Short mmCIF file of C-alpha atoms in Angstrom, two decimals:
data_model
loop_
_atom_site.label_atom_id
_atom_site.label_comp_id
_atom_site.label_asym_id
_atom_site.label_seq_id
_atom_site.Cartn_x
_atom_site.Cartn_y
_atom_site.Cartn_z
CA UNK A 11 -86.02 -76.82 78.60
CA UNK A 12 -82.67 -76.32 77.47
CA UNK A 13 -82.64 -78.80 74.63
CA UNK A 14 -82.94 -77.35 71.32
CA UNK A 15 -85.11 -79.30 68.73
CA UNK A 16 -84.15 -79.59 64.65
CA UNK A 17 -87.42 -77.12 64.69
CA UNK A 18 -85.61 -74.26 66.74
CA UNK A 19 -82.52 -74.35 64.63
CA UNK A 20 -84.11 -74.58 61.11
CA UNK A 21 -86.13 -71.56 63.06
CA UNK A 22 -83.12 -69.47 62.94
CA UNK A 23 -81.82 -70.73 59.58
CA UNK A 24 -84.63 -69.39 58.05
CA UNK A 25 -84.40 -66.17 59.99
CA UNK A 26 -81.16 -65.75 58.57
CA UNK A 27 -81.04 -67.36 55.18
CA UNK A 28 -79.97 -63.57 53.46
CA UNK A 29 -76.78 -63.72 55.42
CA UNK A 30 -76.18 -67.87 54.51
CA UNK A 31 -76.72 -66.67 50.70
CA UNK A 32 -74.83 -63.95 50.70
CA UNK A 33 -71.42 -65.80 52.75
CA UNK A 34 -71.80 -68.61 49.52
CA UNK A 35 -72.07 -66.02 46.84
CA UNK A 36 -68.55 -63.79 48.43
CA UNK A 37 -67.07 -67.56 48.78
CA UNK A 38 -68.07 -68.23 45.34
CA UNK A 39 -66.92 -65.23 43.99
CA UNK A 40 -63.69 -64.93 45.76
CA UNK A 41 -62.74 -68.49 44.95
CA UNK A 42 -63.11 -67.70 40.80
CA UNK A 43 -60.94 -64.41 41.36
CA UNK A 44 -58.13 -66.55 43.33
CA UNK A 45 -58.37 -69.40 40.09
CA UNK A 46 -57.82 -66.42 37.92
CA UNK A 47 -54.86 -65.31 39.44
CA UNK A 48 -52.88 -68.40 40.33
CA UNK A 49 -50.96 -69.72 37.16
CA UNK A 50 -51.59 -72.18 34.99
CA UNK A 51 -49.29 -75.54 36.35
CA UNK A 52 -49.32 -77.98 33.46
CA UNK A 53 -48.22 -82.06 34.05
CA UNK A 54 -46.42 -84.07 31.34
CA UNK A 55 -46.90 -87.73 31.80
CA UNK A 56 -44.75 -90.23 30.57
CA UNK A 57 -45.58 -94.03 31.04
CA UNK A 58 -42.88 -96.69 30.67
CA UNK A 59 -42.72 -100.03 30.87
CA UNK A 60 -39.11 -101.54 32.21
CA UNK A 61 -37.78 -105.04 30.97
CA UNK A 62 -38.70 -107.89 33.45
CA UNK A 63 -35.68 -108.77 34.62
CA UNK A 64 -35.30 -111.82 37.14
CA UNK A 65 -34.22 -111.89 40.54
CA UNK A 66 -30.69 -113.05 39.69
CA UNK A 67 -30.74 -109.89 37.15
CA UNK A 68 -31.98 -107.53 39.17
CA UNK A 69 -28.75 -109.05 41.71
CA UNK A 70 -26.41 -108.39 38.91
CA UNK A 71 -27.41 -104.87 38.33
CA UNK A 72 -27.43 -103.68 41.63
CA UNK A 73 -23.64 -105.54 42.31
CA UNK A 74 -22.69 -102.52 40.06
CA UNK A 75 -23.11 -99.97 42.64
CA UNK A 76 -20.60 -101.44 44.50
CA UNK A 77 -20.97 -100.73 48.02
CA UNK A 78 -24.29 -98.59 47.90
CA UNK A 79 -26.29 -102.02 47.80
CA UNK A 80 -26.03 -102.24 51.54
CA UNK A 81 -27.57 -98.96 52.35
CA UNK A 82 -30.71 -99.92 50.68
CA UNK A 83 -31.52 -102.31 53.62
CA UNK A 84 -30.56 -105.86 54.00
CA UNK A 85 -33.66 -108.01 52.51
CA UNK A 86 -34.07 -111.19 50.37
CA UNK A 87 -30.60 -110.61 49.21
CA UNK A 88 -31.29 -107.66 46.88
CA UNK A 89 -30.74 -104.74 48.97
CA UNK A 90 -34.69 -104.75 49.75
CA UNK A 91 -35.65 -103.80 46.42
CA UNK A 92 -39.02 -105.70 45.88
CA UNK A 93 -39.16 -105.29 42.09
CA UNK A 94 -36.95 -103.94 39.12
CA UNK A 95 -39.36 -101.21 38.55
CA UNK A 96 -37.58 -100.15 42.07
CA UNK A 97 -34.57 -99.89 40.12
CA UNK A 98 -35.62 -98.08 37.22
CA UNK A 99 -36.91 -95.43 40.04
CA UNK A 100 -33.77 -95.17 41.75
CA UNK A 101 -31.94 -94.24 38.69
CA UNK A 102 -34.78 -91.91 37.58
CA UNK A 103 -34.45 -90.01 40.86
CA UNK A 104 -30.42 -90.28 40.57
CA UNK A 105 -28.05 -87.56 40.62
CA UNK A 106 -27.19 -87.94 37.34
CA UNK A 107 -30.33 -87.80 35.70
CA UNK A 108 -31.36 -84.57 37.09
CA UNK A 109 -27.78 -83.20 36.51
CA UNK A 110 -28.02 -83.79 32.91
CA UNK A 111 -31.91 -82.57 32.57
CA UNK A 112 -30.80 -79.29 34.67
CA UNK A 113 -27.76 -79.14 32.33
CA UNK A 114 -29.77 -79.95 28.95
CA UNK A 115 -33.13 -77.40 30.08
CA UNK A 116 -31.03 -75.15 31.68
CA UNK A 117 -33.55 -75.65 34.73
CA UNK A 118 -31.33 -73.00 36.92
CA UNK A 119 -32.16 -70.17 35.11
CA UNK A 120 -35.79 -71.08 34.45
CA UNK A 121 -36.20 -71.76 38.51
CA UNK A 122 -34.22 -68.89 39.22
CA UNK A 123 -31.41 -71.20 41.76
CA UNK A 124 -28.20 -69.97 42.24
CA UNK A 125 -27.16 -73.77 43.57
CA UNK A 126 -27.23 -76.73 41.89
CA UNK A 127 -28.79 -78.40 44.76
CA UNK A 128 -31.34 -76.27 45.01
CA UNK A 129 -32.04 -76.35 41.38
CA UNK A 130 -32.16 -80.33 41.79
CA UNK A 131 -34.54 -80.19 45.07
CA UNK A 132 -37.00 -77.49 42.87
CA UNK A 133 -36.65 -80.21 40.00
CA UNK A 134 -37.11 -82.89 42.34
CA UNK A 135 -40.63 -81.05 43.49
CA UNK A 136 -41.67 -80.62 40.31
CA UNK A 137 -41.51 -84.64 39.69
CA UNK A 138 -43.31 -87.36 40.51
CA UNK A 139 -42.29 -91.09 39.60
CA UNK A 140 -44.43 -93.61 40.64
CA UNK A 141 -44.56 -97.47 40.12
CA UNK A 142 -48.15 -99.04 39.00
CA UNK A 143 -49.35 -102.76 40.33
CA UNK A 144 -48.54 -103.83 37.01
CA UNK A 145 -45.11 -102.60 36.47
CA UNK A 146 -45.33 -99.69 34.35
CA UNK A 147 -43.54 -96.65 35.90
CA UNK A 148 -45.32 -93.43 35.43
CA UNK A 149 -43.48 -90.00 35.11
CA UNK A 150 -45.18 -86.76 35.47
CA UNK A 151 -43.89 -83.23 35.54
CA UNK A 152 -45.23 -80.01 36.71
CA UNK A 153 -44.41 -76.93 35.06
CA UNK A 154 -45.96 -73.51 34.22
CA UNK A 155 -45.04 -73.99 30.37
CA UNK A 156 -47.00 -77.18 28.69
CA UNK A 157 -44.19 -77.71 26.17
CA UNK A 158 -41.45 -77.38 29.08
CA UNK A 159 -43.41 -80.14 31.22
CA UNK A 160 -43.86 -82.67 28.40
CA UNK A 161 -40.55 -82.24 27.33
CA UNK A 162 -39.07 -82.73 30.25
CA UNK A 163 -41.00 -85.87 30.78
CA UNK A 164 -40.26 -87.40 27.60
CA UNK A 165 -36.00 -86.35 28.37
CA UNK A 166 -36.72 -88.42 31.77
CA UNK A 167 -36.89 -91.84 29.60
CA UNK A 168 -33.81 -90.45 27.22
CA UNK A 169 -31.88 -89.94 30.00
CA UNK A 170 -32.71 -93.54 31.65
CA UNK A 171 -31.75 -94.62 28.21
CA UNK A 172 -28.33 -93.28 28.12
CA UNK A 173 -27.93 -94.62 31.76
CA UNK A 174 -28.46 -97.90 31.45
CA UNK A 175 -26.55 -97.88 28.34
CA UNK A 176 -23.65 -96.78 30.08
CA UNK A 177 -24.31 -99.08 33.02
CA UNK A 178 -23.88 -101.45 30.57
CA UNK A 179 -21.22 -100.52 28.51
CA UNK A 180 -19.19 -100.14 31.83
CA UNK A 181 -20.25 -103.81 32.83
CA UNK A 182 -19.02 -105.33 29.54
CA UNK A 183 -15.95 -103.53 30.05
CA UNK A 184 -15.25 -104.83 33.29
CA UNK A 185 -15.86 -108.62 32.38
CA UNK A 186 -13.45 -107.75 29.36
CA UNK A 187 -10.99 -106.54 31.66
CA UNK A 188 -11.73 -109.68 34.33
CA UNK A 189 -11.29 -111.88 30.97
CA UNK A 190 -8.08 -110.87 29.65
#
């Protein structure tokens, strides 16, 4: 007989239960001293919703990055960007904006970088921007000070303000220029 039956192991469950209750508790117990110690991470979330913008738009806007439309892949005549929430991503995640949040937070000092890049990749870690099914981009940032996370959250939208503004501004320049 070398099967065992659910009898012969609930046999030696029972024999041994003391040890099973004790394991739980020192898992229990270590798990609430490791909580303790780890710090606090706090998220600021930031929800947006872009303007709709139609495919001819969308076109127009990314013909202002010149020649960086082709490396975002070759389909339906837009680069492969599938909505304009895309867009609004791609400029959140841009150089730019995390220059001038780094800049205005001074994030280098607070993350303790000596590079910029490295500064950008920590800031980059600390940020998540996704796209819903219903268009609304969502922005949230981790940080160990509340404030410092909902701030920088909120500057996220500021600073997609003032690029599309310039975006803008530099378009209207150019068709000035074109026009006279």
């Amino acid at each position: 007989d070398a099967e065992l039956s659910l009898l012969d192991v609930l046999l030696v469950v029972a024999k041994h239960k003391n040890l099973a209750f004790r394991f739980t508790a020192v898992a229990a117990v270590g798990a609430i001293v490791v909580s303790l110690l780890l710090p606090s991470i706090y998220t600021g979330t930031t929800k947006i919703l872009p303007p709709q913008q139609s495919n001819s738009a969308a076109a127009a806007m990314l013909s202002q990055l010149g020649g960086l439309t082709g490396l975002a892949g070759g389909a339906s005549g837009l680069g492969g960007i599938k909505n304009p929430a895309d867009t609004y991503i791609g400029m959140l995640k841009s150089r730019t904006v995390a220059d001038s949040l780094i800049k205005r937070f001074n994030l280098a000092e607070i993350y303790g970088s000596d590079y910029q890049s490295n500064t950008r990749a920590a800031l980059a870690s600390a940020t998540t921007i996704t796209s819903g099914k219903d268009g609304i981009l969502t922005i949230e940032v981790d940080d160990k000070d509340a404030q410092r996370a909902a701030d920088l959250a909120n500057a996220y939208v500021e600073e997609l303000l003032k690029l599309t503004t310039v975006l803008a501004i530099t378009d209207a320049a150019q068709r000035r220029l074109f026009y006279e």
